[in-house]
PDB file of N, CA, C and O in Angstrom:
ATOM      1  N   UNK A  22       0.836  -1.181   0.000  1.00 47.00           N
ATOM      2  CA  UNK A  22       0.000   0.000   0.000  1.00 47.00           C
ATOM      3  C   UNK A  22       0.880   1.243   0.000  1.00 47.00           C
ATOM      4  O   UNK A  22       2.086   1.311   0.239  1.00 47.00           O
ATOM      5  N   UNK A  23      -0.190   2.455  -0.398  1.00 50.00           N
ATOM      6  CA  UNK A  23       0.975   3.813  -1.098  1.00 50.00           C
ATOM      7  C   UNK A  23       0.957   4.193   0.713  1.00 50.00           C
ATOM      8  O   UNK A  23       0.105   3.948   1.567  1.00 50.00           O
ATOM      9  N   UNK A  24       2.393   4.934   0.804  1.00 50.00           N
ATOM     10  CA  UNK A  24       2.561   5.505   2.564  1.00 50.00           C
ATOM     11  C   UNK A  24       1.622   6.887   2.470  1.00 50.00           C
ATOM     12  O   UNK A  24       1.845   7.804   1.680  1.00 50.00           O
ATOM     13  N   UNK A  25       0.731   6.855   3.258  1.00 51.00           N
ATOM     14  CA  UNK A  25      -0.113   8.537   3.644  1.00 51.00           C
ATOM     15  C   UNK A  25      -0.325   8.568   5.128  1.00 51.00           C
ATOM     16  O   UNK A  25      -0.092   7.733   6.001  1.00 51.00           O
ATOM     17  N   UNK A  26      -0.706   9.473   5.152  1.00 52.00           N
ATOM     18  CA  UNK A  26      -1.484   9.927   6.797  1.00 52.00           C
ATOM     19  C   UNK A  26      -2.677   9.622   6.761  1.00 52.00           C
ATOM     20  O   UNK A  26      -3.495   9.739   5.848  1.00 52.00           O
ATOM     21  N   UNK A  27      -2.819   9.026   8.283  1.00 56.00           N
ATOM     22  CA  UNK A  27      -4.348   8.856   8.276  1.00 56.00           C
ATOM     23  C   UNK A  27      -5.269   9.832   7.993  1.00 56.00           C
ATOM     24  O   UNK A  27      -6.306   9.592   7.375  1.00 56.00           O
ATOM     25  N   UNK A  28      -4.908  11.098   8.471  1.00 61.00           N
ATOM     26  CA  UNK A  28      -5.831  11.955   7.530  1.00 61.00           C
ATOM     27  C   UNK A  28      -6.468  12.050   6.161  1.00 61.00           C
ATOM     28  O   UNK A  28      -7.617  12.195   5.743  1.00 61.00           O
ATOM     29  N   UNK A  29      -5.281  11.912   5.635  1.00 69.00           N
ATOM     30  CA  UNK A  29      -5.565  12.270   4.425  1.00 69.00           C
ATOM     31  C   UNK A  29      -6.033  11.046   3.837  1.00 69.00           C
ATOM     32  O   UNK A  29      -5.853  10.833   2.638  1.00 69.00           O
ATOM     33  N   UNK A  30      -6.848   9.905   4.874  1.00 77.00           N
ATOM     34  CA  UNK A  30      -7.524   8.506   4.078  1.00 77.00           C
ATOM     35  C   UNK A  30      -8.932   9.114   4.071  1.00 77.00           C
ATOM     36  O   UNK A  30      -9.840   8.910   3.266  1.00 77.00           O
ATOM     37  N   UNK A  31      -8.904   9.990   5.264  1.00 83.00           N
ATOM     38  CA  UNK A  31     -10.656   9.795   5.950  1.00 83.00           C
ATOM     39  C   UNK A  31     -11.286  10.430   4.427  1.00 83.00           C
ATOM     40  O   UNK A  31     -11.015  11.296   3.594  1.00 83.00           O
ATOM     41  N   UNK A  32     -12.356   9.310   4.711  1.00 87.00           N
ATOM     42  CA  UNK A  32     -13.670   9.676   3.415  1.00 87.00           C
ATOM     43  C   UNK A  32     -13.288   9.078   2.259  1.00 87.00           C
ATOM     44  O   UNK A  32     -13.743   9.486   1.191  1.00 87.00           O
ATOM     45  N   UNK A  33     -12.279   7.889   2.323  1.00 92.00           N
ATOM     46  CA  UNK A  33     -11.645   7.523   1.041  1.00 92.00           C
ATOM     47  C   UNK A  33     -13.036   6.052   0.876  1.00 92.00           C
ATOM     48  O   UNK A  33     -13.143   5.144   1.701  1.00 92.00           O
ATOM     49  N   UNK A  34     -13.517   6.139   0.191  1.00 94.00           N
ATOM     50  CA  UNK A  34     -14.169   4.628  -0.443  1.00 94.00           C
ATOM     51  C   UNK A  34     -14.044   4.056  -0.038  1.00 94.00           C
ATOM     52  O   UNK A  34     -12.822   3.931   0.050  1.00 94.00           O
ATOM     53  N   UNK A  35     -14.768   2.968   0.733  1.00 93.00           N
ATOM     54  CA  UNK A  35     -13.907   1.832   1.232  1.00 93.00           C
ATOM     55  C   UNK A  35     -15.117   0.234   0.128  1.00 93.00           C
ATOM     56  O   UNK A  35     -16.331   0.312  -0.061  1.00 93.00           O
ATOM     57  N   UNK A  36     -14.408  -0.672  -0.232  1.00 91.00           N
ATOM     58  CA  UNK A  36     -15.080  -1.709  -1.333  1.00 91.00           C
ATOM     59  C   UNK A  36     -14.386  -3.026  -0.987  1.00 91.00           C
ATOM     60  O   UNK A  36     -13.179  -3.199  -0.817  1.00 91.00           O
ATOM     61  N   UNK A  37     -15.410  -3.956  -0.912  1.00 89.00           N
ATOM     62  CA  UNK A  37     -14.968  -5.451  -0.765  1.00 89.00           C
ATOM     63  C   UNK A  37     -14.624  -5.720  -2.222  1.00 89.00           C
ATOM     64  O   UNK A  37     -15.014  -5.084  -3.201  1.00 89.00           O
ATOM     65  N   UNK A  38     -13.635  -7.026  -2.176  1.00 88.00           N
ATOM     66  CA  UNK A  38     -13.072  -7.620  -3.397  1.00 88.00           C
ATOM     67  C   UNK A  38     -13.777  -7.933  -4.014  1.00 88.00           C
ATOM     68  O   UNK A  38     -13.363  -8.289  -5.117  1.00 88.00           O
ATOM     69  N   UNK A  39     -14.948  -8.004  -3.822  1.00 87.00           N
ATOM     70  CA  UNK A  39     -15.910  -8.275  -4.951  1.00 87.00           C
ATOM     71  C   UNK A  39     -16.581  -6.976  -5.779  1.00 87.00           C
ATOM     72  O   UNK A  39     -17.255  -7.132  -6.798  1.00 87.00           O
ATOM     73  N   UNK A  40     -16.322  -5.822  -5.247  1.00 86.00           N
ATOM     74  CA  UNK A  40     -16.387  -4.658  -5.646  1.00 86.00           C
ATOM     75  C   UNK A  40     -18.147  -4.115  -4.864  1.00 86.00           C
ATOM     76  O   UNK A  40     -18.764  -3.201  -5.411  1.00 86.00           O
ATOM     77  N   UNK A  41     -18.553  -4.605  -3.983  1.00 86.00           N
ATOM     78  CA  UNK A  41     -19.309  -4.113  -3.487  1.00 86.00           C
ATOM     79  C   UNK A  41     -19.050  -2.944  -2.269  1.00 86.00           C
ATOM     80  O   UNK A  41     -18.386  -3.116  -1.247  1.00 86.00           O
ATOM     81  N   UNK A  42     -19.732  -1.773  -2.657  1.00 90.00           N
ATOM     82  CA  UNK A  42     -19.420  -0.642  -1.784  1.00 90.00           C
ATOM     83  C   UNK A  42     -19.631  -0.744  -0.256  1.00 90.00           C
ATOM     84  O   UNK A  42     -20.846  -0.936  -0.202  1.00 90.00           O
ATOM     85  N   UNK A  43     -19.073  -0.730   1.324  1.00 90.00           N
ATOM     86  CA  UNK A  43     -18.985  -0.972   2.003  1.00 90.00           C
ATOM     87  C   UNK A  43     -19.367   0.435   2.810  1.00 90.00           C
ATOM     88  O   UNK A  43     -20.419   0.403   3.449  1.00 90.00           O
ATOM     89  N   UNK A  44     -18.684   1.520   2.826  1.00 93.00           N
ATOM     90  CA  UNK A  44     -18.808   2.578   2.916  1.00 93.00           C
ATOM     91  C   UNK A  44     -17.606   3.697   2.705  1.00 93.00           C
ATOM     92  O   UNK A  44     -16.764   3.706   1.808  1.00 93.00           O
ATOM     93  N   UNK A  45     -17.797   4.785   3.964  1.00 95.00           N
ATOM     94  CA  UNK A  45     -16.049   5.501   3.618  1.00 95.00           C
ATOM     95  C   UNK A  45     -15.696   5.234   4.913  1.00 95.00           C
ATOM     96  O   UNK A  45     -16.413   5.122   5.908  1.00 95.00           O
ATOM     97  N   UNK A  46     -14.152   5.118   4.749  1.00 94.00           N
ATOM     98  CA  UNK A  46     -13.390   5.453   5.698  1.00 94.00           C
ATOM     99  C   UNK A  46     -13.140   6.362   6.995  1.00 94.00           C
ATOM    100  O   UNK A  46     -12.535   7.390   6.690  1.00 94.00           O
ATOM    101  N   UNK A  47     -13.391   6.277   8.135  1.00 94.00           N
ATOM    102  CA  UNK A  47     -13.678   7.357   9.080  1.00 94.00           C
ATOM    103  C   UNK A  47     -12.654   7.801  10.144  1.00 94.00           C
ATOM    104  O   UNK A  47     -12.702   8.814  10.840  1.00 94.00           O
ATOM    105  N   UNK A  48     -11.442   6.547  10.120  1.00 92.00           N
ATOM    106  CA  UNK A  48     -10.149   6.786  10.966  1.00 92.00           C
ATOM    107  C   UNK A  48      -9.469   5.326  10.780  1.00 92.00           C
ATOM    108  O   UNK A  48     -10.166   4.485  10.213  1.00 92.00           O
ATOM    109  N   UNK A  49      -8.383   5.008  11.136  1.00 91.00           N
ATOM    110  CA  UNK A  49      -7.066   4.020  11.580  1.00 91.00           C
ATOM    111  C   UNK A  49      -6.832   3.742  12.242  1.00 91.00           C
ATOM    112  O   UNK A  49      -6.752   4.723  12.980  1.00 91.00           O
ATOM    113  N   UNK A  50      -6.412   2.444  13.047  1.00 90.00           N
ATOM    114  CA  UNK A  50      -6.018   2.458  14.579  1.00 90.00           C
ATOM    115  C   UNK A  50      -4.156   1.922  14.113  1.00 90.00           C
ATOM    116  O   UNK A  50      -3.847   1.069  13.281  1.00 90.00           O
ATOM    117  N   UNK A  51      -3.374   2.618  14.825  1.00 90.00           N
ATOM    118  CA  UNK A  51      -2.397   2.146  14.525  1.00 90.00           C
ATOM    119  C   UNK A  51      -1.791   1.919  15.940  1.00 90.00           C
ATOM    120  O   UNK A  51      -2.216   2.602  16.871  1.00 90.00           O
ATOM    121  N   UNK A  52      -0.690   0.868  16.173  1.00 91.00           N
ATOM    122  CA  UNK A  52       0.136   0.441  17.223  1.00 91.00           C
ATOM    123  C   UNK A  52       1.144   1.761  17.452  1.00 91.00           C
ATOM    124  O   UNK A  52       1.756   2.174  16.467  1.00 91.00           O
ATOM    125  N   UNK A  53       1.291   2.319  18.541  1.00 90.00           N
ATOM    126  CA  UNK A  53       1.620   3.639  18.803  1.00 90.00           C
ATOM    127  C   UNK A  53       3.422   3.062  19.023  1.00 90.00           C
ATOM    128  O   UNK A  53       4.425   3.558  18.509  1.00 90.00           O
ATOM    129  N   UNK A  54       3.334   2.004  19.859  1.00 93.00           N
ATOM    130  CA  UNK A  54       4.528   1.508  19.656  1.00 93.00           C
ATOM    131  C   UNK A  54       5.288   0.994  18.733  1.00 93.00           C
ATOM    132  O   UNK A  54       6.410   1.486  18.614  1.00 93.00           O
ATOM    133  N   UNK A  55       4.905  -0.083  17.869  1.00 91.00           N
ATOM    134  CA  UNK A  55       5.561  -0.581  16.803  1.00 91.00           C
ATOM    135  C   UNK A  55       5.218  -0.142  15.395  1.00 91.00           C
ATOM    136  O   UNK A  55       5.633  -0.809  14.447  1.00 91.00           O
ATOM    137  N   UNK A  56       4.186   1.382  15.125  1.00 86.00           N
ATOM    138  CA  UNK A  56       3.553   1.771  13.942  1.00 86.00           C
ATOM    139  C   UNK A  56       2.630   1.306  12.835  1.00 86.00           C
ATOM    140  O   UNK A  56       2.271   1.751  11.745  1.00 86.00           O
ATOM    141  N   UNK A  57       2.271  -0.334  13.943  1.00 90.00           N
ATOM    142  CA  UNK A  57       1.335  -1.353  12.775  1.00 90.00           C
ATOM    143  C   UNK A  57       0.108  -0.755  12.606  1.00 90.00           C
ATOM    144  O   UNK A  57      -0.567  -0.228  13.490  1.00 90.00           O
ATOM    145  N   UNK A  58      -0.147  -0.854  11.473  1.00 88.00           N
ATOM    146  CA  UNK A  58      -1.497  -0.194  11.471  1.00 88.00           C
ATOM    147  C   UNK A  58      -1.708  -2.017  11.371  1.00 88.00           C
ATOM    148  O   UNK A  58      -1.150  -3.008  10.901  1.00 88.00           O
ATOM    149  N   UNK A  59      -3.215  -1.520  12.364  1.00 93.00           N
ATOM    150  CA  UNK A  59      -3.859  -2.650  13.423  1.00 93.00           C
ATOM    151  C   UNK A  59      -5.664  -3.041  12.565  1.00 93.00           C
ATOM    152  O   UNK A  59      -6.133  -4.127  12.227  1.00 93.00           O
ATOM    153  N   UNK A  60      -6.426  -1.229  12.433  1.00 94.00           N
ATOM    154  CA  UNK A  60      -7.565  -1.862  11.840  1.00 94.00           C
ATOM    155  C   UNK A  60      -8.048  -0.067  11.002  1.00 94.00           C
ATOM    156  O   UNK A  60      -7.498   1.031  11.074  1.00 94.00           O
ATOM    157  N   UNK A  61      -9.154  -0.493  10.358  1.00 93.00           N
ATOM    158  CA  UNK A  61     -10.073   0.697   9.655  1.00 93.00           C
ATOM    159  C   UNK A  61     -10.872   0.677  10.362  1.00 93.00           C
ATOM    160  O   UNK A  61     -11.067  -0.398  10.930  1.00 93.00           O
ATOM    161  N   UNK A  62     -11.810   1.927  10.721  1.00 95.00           N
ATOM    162  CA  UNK A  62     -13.221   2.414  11.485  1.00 95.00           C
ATOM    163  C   UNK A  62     -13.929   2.916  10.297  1.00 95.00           C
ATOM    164  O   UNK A  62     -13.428   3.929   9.808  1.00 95.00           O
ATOM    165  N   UNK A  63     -15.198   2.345   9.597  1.00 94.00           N
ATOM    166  CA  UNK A  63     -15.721   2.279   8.222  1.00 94.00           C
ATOM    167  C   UNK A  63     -17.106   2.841   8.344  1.00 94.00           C
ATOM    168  O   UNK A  63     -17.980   2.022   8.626  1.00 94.00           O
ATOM    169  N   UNK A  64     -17.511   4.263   8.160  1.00 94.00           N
ATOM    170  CA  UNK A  64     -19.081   4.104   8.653  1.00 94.00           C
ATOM    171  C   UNK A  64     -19.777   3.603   7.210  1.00 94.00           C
ATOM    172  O   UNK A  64     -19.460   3.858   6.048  1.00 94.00           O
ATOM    173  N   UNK A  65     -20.826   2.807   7.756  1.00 90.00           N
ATOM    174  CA  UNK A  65     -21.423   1.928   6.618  1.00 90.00           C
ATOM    175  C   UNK A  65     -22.105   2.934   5.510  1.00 90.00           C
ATOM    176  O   UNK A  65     -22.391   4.086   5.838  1.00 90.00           O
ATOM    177  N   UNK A  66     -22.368   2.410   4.096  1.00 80.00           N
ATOM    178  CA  UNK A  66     -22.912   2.886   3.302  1.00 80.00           C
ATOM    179  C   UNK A  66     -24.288   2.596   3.180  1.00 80.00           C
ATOM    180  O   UNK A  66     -25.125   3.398   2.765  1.00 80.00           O
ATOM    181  N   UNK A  67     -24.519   1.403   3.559  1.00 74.00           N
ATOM    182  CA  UNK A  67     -25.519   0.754   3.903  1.00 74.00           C
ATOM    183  C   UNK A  67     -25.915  -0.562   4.905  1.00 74.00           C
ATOM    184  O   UNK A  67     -24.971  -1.325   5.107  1.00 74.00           O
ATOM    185  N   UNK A  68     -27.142  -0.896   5.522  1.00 73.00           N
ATOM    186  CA  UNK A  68     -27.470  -1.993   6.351  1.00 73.00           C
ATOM    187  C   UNK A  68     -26.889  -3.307   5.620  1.00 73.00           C
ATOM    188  O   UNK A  68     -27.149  -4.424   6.066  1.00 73.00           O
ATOM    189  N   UNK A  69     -26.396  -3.191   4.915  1.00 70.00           N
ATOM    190  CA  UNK A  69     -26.071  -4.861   4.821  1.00 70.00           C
ATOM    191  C   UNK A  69     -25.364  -5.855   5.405  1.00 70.00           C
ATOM    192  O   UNK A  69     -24.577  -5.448   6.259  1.00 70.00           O
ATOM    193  N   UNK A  70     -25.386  -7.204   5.201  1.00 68.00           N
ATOM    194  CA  UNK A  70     -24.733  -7.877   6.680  1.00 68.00           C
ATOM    195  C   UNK A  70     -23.237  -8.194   6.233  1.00 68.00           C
ATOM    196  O   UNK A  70     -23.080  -8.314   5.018  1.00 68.00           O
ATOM    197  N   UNK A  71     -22.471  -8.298   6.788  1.00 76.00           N
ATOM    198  CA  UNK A  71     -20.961  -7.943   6.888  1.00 76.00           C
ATOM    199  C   UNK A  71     -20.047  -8.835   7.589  1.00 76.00           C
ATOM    200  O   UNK A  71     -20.441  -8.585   8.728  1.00 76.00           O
ATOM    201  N   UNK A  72     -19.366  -9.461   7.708  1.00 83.00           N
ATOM    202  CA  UNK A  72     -18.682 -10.401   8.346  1.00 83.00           C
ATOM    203  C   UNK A  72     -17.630  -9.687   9.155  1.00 83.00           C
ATOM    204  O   UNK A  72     -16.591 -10.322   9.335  1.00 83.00           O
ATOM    205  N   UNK A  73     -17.712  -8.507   9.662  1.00 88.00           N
ATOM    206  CA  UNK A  73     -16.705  -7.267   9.741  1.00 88.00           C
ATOM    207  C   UNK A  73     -17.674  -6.916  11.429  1.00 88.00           C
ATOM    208  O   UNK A  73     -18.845  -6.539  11.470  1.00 88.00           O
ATOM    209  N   UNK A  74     -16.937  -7.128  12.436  1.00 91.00           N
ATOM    210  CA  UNK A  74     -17.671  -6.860  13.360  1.00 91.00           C
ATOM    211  C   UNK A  74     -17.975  -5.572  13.519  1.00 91.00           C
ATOM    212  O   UNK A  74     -17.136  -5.054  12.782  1.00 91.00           O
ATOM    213  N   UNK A  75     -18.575  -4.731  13.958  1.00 91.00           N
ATOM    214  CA  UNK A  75     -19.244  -3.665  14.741  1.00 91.00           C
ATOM    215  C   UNK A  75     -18.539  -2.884  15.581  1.00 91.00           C
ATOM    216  O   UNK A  75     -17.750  -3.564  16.236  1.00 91.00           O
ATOM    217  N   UNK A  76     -18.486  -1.339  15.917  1.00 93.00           N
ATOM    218  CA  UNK A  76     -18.072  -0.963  17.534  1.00 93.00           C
ATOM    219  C   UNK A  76     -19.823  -0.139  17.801  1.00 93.00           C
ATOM    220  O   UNK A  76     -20.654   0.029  16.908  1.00 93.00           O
ATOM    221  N   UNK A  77     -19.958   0.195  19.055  1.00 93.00           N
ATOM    222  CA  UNK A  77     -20.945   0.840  19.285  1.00 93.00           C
ATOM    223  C   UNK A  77     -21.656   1.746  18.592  1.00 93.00           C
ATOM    224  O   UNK A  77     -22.879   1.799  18.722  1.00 93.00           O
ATOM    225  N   UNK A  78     -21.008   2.539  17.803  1.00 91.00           N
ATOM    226  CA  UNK A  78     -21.397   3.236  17.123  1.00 91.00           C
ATOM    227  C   UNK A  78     -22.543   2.870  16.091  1.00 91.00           C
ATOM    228  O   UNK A  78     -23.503   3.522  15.681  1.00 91.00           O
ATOM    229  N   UNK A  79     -22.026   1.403  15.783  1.00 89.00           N
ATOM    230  CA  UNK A  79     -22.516   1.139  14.187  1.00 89.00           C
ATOM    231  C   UNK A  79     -21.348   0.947  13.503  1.00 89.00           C
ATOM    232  O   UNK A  79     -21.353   0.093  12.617  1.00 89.00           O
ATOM    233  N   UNK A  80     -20.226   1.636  13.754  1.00 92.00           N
ATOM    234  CA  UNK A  80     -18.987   1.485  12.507  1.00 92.00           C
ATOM    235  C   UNK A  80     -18.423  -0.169  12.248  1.00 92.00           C
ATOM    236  O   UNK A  80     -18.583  -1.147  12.977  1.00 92.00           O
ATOM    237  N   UNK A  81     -17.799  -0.073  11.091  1.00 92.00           N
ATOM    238  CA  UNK A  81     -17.347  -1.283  10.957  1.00 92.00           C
ATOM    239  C   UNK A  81     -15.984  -1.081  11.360  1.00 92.00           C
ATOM    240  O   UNK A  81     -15.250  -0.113  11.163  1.00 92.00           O
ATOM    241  N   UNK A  82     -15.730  -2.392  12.085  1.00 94.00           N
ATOM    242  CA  UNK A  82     -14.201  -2.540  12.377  1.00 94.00           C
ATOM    243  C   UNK A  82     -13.616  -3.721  11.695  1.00 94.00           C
ATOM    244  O   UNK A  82     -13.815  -4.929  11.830  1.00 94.00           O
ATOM    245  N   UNK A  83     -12.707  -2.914  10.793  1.00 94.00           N
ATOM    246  CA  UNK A  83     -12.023  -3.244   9.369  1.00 94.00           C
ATOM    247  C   UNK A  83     -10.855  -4.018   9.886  1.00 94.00           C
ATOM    248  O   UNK A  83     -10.279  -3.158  10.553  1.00 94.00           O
ATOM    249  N   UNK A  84     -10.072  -5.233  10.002  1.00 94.00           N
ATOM    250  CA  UNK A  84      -9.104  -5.224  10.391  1.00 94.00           C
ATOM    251  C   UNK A  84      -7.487  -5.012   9.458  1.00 94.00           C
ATOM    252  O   UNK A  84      -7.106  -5.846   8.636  1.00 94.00           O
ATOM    253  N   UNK A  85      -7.085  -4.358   9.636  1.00 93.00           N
ATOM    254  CA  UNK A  85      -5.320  -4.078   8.411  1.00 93.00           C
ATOM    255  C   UNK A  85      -5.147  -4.747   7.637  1.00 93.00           C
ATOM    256  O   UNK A  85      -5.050  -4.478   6.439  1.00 93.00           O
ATOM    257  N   UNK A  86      -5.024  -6.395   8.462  1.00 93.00           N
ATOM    258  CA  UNK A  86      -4.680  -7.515   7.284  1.00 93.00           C
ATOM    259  C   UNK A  86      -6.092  -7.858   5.969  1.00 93.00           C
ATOM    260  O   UNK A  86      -6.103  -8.426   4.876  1.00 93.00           O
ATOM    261  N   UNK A  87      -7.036  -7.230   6.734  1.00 92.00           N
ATOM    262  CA  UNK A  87      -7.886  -7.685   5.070  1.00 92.00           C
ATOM    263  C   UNK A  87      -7.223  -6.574   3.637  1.00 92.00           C
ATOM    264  O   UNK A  87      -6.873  -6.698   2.464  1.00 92.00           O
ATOM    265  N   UNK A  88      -7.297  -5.987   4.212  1.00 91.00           N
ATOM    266  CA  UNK A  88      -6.590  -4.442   3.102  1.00 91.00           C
ATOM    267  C   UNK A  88      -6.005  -5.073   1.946  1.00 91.00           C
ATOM    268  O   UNK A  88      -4.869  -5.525   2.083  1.00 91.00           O
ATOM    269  N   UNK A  89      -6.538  -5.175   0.912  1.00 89.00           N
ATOM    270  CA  UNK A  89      -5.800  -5.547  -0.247  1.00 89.00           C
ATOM    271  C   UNK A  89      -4.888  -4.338  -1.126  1.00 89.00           C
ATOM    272  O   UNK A  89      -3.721  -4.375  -1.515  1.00 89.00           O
ATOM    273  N   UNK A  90      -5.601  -3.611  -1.215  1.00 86.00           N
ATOM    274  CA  UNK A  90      -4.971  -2.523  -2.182  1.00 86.00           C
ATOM    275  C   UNK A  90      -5.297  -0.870  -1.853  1.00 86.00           C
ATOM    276  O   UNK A  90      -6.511  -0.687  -1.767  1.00 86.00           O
ATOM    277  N   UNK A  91      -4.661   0.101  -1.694  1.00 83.00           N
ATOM    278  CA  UNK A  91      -5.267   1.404  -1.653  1.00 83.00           C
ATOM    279  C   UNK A  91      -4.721   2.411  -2.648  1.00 83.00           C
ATOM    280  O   UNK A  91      -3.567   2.838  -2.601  1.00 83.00           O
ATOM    281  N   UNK A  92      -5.711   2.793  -3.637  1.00 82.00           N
ATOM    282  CA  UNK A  92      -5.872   3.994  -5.129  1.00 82.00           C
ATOM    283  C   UNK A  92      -6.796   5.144  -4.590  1.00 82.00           C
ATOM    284  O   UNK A  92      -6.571   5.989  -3.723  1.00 82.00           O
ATOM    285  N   UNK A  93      -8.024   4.894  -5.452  1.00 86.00           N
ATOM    286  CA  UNK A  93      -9.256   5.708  -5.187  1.00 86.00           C
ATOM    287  C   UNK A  93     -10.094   5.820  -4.211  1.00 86.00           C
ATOM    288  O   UNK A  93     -10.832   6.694  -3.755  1.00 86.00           O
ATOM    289  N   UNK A  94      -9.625   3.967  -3.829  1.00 87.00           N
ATOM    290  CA  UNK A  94     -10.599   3.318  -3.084  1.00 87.00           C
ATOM    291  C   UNK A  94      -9.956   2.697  -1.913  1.00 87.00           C
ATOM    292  O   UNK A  94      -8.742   2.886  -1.985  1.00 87.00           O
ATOM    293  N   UNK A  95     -10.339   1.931  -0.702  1.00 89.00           N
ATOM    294  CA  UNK A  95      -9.675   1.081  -0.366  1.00 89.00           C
ATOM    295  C   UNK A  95     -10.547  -0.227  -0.476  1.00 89.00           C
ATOM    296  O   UNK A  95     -11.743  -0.162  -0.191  1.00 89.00           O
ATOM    297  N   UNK A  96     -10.008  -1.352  -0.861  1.00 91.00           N
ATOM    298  CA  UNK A  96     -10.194  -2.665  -1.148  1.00 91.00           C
ATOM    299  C   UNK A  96     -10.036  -3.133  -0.019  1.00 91.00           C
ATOM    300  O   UNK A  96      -9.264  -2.467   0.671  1.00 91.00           O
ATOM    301  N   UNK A  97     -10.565  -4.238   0.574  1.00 90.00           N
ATOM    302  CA  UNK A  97     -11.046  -4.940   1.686  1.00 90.00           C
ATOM    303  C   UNK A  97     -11.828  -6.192   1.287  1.00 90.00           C
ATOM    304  O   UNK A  97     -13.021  -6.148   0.987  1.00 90.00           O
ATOM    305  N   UNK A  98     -10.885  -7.638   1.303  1.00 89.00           N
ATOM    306  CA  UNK A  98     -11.551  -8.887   1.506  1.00 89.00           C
ATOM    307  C   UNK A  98     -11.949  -9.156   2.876  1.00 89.00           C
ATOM    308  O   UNK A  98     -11.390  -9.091   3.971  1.00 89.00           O
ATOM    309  N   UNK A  99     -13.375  -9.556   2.353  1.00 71.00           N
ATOM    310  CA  UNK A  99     -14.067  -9.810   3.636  1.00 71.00           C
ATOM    311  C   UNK A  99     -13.604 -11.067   4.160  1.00 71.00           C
ATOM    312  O   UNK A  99     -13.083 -11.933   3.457  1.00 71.00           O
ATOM    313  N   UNK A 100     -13.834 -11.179   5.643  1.00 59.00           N
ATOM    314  CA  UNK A 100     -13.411 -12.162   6.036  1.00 59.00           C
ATOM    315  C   UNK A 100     -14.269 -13.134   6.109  1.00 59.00           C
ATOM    316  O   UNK A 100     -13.916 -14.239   6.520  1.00 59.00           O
TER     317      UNK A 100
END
């Protein structure tokens, strides 16, 4: 993946490998110690069901390792 700031992801597309729209991007959690980025916080585009657990909010919690690719969009195989 291209190196950016989490800033400059928020509101980026977020799409499963099958190319279905998931929603946008809303923040990153990264390991403060070792710099891993850990997961995505995704607010949904829509109710659909998701194999991508939940936080209170409603958001989806994306985890790093699904991340396939980031352009326009970010790509995300579901788990």
């Amino acid at each position: 993946m291209t190196n950016m700031l989490g800033t400059e992801l928020e509101g980026t597309p977020v799409v499963g490998s099958d190319g279905s729209k998931l929603g946008t991007l809303r923040s990153v959690t990264v390991d403060v110690r070792t710099g891993e980025l850990k997961q995505f916080l995704v607010t949904l585009e829509s109710e659909r069901p998701t194999s991508f657990d939940r936080n209170g909010d409603g958001h989806l919690l994306v985890p790093a390792s699904c991340a396939q690719s980031l352009s326009e969009h970010l790509i995300v195989e579901r788990e």
